[in-house]
C-alpha cells in the first residue's frame, strides 16, 4: 500500500504555465505543485527573445494585427476564437507580469520596450489589412533573458503566496477513471518513495518533447512526460504531427540563438555570402516565420550552398557582426555568449554557424479555452483534468507557432486554467480512490529495476533521436515515415529488454532516464502516425509527396489515440474560423 | 583524445564514506563540454553515476560542481579549457550535504533565498491599465543581479559560509539587491532589516571567492557593497 497525500489541486510542472496557474489558486484551497526539477530550473527559463502583446509602445499596433498574424502564422489551422482570446488578453497579461515585478527592458518613455520578431507584422495602410504588411515591434523583452526573468518572477510570486512545492518528484501516472481525474502517482526522486497524490483537480503543465530529436534546443528533461501519460491513459492528443524546427540553433549542438538576433537586424547568409531569404520571402526576408526559414536553410544546404563543418554536417551563417558591439552586448549578451563559449566564434566579428533545431510542439493535450481537457473529438471533457502550456493544444498555434507566442500562451492560459479550477472547486467533492492506485507504476518501476536484458536506454534513445531527425524532420514523405513507424515498433520491442545499472532507491537517475525514454517513444509514435496520416503540407508539417496545403480535405485537427496493441486511431475535429478565411500564405 | 577523470563518489545505500573513482575515456573531443563527459561515463560505463543537469547551456543552474578545485557548471566548460595534465577532478559543491555522488542537498540554500523576501513588495497600487514606468537605466541596474541562476556555486565557495552555516550567503544577498534597488519596490526597509545583522551582510568580508566562481560572471561583491552602503546611509 502506498502513502496517499490529499490536495484540492495538483499541478504537474513548475514552468511558466504551471506557476502562473498556481498563483491563481486562492489560499483556502490546498495546492501541490510537482516538478521533476527545482522550479527555477524549468525549461521556461531558457526562453530568450520575448513575449508579445500589441502594447504599441514603440509604434502603432493593435491586438487585431496580432490575431491576424497568429492565424496566418498557424497556416489557418489555429482555432480563431481561441487566438482572439489570447491576443486580446495579451496586453493585460504583460502588464500583469510587469506589476508582478518582471524586470523588462524599457523604451525612452520608461514603458516596456518592444522589438521585432518573425511573423509579427502590421499593414502599411491600416485600412488595407490584407495589403502589404511590414514587421512590427511587438515582442516585449528583458535583454535576451525574457524566459529566465519570467520564470523567476512567477516563482517569486509563488513564494510570496507560500505555494506548496514538491521539487524533484517524478510523475509516472495520471489517474483517470470513467472520465474523472482523481490524482497522480509520483515518486520522490531523492528517496524513491512512491506516493499517490489524491486530488479533485489535476493540471498538466509538463512542457514539450524536443528530446525526441537529436538536434534540439530543448533541455534534457524536455521529454514530454505529460503528453505521453495522457496518451497512455487512452486519451487523445491533438495535432502532434506539427513540430516546429527553429531555424537558428548553434551548429552541432542545437542550442538556440533566438530570433531576437534577426529581430535586431541579424542576417542569414549562405556560403556565397548571399542573403538568401530575399529569394524565399521578399517582403519580410529574415523575419519570415520559422517553418519557412527552416525549410529555406535546408533547401540552401541541399542545393550545395551550405558550409561543410568539420564533422561532415552542414550549416549556414547567421551574421550579427554589423550590429556593432554595443547593441550586441546590450541586447543579445546571452546568445552571443553561447556562440563564444561553445563554438569559439566571436559574433561581433564573424558570422555564427547555425542549423535548424527541434524546438516546439504545436500539438499536445487538447483543451478548450478554459484548459479543460477533451475526452474526445466531439467536445466532452474529462472532469477535473486541465492542461496548459507547451504540453497543451488549445489550439492557438495551429500548424506553426510564431515566436514569442508561447510565453504569452503560458501566462494567458495558465491564468485562465487557474480561474476555471477555482470555479470548479466550488462545487466538487473529492471522489474515492483505490488504495492500490499506485500499483501499476510500482510494478513498472520494479520491473525496470529487476530486468537484466541487454538493451541500453542510451542506445535506444540515440537511435530514436537519429531516426526522428532523418525520417520525421523538416521535410517528410511516405517512405521515410513508414520507416519511422517500423523503427518505433522495433524500439518498443527493444525497450522490453532494457536493464539499468543503478538498482538503488536514492536519486536513481538511471531509472528516471528509462521512464523518460518510454515517454519519448510514445510521443514519437503519436507524432509519426499523425504525420503519415496527414497528406498535405501545412505550416511545420511538410510532405514532399503532397507539397500543397489542402483545405478541402485537411483543414481539420488530428485527434490521435492509442488502441490497445493495434495501430493508433485517428479522428478529426473541425477548425474554428471566425473572421479570416484561409488564404495563400505568402510573406 | 584520451582523458582521465577522477570523481568523488558516494552512494549512501552502499558506501560508508565518499571515495574517489578514476575513469579513463579513450575517445573524447576537446570541444566537448564537461557535461558531455559525465554523460559519456553514465551512458557507456557506469549508469550509477549521479548528477543533476537539464538545459546543458548554462541557464538552468542544475549542474554546479567543483571542477579542479573551483565551483563551475559542467555544461559551461569545454575540455580544451581545462588543464589535462592531471586527471580532471570532479567533486560535489562543498558545504552542502551530499545526497549521492555529485548531487547535493540544496534545501538550506533555497531557505536562505526565501528569507530575503525575494519578490516585489509594493504598497502603492499599480496603475490600473498600464505598466509602472521605469527608466531603462534603472531597469538595467537590476539586470546583472537578475541574471543569477541560483546554481549555488558562489554560496558554497564562500569561506564565511564554511565557518558559519547561518550566514545567509552571497546568492541570497544578491537577490536582496535585485529588489532593494528596484525603483518599483517599496519593501527595502523590511529586507534591509533582515540582512543587517551579524549573520547577514556583515559576514561578507569581501574575500571575492564568490565572484571568481560565478558562472554568469556577476560581480557579486559590487552588488553587496551597494547594499552595505545603503544600510549605512539608512542608519545616518
Ligand atoms: C531555448 C528556447 C527558447 C525559447 N524562447 C522563447 C521565446 O523567446 N518566446 C516564447 O514565447 N517562447 C520561447 N520558447 C518556448 C517556450 O519557452 C516554451 O514553450 C515554454 O517555456 C514551455 O513552458 P511550460 O510551462 O509549458 O513548460 P516548461 O517550462 O518546460 O516546464 C515543464 C515543467 O514540468 C515539469 N515536469 C515535466 N515532466 C514531469 C514529470 N514527469 N513529473 C513531474 N514534473 C514534470 C518540469 O519539471 C517543469 O517544471 C523557447 C523555447 C526554448 C527551448
Ligand atoms: S565576497 Fe563575501 S560573499 Fe563573496 S565569498 Fe567573500 S565573504 Fe563570501
Ligand atoms: S550569483 Fe552566480 S554563482 Fe551565485 S547562485 Fe547566482 S549564478 Fe550562481
Ligand atoms: S545543465 Fe543547466 S546550467 Fe548546466
PDB file of N, CA, C and O and ligand atoms in Angstrom, chain B residues 35 52-63 73-76 149, ligand 4:
ATOM      1  N   UNK B  35      29.988  18.315 -19.159  1.00  0.00           N
ATOM      2  CA  UNK B  35      28.737  17.576 -19.007  1.00  0.00           C
ATOM      3  C   UNK B  35      28.663  16.401 -19.991  1.00  0.00           C
ATOM      4  O   UNK B  35      28.149  15.334 -19.672  1.00  0.00           O
ATOM      5  N   UNK B  52      22.942  16.184 -11.424  1.00  0.00           N
ATOM      6  CA  UNK B  52      21.783  16.892 -11.966  1.00  0.00           C
ATOM      7  C   UNK B  52      22.199  17.614 -13.241  1.00  0.00           C
ATOM      8  O   UNK B  52      23.322  18.094 -13.336  1.00  0.00           O
ATOM      9  N   UNK B  53      21.286  17.755 -14.152  1.00  0.00           N
ATOM     10  CA  UNK B  53      21.506  18.583 -15.328  1.00  0.00           C
ATOM     11  C   UNK B  53      20.177  18.765 -16.017  1.00  0.00           C
ATOM     12  O   UNK B  53      19.270  17.948 -15.856  1.00  0.00           O
ATOM     13  N   UNK B  54      20.051  19.870 -16.762  1.00  0.00           N
ATOM     14  CA  UNK B  54      18.864  19.992 -17.581  1.00  0.00           C
ATOM     15  C   UNK B  54      19.161  20.695 -18.897  1.00  0.00           C
ATOM     16  O   UNK B  54      19.222  20.071 -19.940  1.00  0.00           O
ATOM     17  N   UNK B  55      19.402  22.010 -18.855  1.00  0.00           N
ATOM     18  CA  UNK B  55      19.459  22.787 -20.098  1.00  0.00           C
ATOM     19  C   UNK B  55      20.688  22.500 -20.948  1.00  0.00           C
ATOM     20  O   UNK B  55      20.662  22.657 -22.151  1.00  0.00           O
ATOM     21  N   UNK B  56      21.800  22.149 -20.304  1.00  0.00           N
ATOM     22  CA  UNK B  56      23.075  21.899 -20.994  1.00  0.00           C
ATOM     23  C   UNK B  56      23.681  23.141 -21.644  1.00  0.00           C
ATOM     24  O   UNK B  56      24.587  23.013 -22.473  1.00  0.00           O
ATOM     25  N   UNK B  57      23.190  24.338 -21.303  1.00  0.00           N
ATOM     26  CA  UNK B  57      23.896  25.523 -21.789  1.00  0.00           C
ATOM     27  C   UNK B  57      23.925  26.680 -20.790  1.00  0.00           C
ATOM     28  O   UNK B  57      23.868  27.847 -21.169  1.00  0.00           O
ATOM     29  N   UNK B  58      24.061  26.316 -19.513  1.00  0.00           N
ATOM     30  CA  UNK B  58      24.382  27.348 -18.530  1.00  0.00           C
ATOM     31  C   UNK B  58      23.261  28.299 -18.167  1.00  0.00           C
ATOM     32  O   UNK B  58      23.507  29.444 -17.814  1.00  0.00           O
ATOM     33  N   UNK B  59      22.002  27.846 -18.226  1.00  0.00           N
ATOM     34  CA  UNK B  59      20.933  28.785 -17.921  1.00  0.00           C
ATOM     35  C   UNK B  59      19.950  28.264 -16.869  1.00  0.00           C
ATOM     36  O   UNK B  59      19.177  29.018 -16.297  1.00  0.00           O
ATOM     37  N   UNK B  60      20.010  26.960 -16.553  1.00  0.00           N
ATOM     38  CA  UNK B  60      19.052  26.441 -15.568  1.00  0.00           C
ATOM     39  C   UNK B  60      19.663  26.299 -14.174  1.00  0.00           C
ATOM     40  O   UNK B  60      18.938  26.192 -13.184  1.00  0.00           O
ATOM     41  N   UNK B  61      20.983  26.264 -14.089  1.00  0.00           N
ATOM     42  CA  UNK B  61      21.643  26.226 -12.783  1.00  0.00           C
ATOM     43  C   UNK B  61      21.693  24.863 -12.118  1.00  0.00           C
ATOM     44  O   UNK B  61      21.954  24.763 -10.924  1.00  0.00           O
ATOM     45  N   UNK B  62      21.468  23.786 -12.878  1.00  0.00           N
ATOM     46  CA  UNK B  62      21.395  22.449 -12.259  1.00  0.00           C
ATOM     47  C   UNK B  62      22.746  21.846 -11.896  1.00  0.00           C
ATOM     48  O   UNK B  62      22.842  21.107 -10.929  1.00  0.00           O
ATOM     49  N   UNK B  63      23.751  22.091 -12.744  1.00  0.00           N
ATOM     50  CA  UNK B  63      24.942  21.243 -12.632  1.00  0.00           C
ATOM     51  C   UNK B  63      26.162  21.952 -12.060  1.00  0.00           C
ATOM     52  O   UNK B  63      27.281  21.770 -12.546  1.00  0.00           O
ATOM     53  N   UNK B  73      29.838  25.235 -13.656  1.00  0.00           N
ATOM     54  CA  UNK B  73      28.756  24.462 -14.258  1.00  0.00           C
ATOM     55  C   UNK B  73      29.384  23.489 -15.255  1.00  0.00           C
ATOM     56  O   UNK B  73      30.128  23.917 -16.134  1.00  0.00           O
ATOM     57  N   UNK B  74      29.062  22.210 -15.118  1.00  0.00           N
ATOM     58  CA  UNK B  74      29.678  21.219 -16.003  1.00  0.00           C
ATOM     59  C   UNK B  74      29.337  21.488 -17.470  1.00  0.00           C
ATOM     60  O   UNK B  74      30.114  21.175 -18.360  1.00  0.00           O
ATOM     61  N   UNK B  75      28.165  22.103 -17.711  1.00  0.00           N
ATOM     62  CA  UNK B  75      27.759  22.322 -19.101  1.00  0.00           C
ATOM     63  C   UNK B  75      28.394  23.558 -19.708  1.00  0.00           C
ATOM     64  O   UNK B  75      28.235  23.817 -20.887  1.00  0.00           O
ATOM     65  N   UNK B  76      29.098  24.342 -18.892  1.00  0.00           N
ATOM     66  CA  UNK B  76      29.641  25.594 -19.425  1.00  0.00           C
ATOM     67  C   UNK B  76      31.169  25.581 -19.528  1.00  0.00           C
ATOM     68  O   UNK B  76      31.772  26.620 -19.751  1.00  0.00           O
ATOM     69  N   UNK B 149      21.262  32.425 -11.701  1.00  0.00           N
ATOM     70  CA  UNK B 149      20.519  31.193 -11.999  1.00  0.00           C
ATOM     71  C   UNK B 149      20.420  30.275 -10.775  1.00  0.00           C
ATOM     72  O   UNK B 149      20.086  29.090 -10.906  1.00  0.00           O
TER      73      UNK B 149
HETATM   74  S1  LIG C   4      22.587  21.977 -17.201  1.00  0.00           S
HETATM   75 FE1  LIG C   4      21.569  23.892 -16.975  1.00  0.00          FE
HETATM   76  S2  LIG C   4      23.119  25.108 -16.131  1.00  0.00           S
HETATM   77 FE2  LIG C   4      24.193  23.323 -16.689  1.00  0.00          FE
END
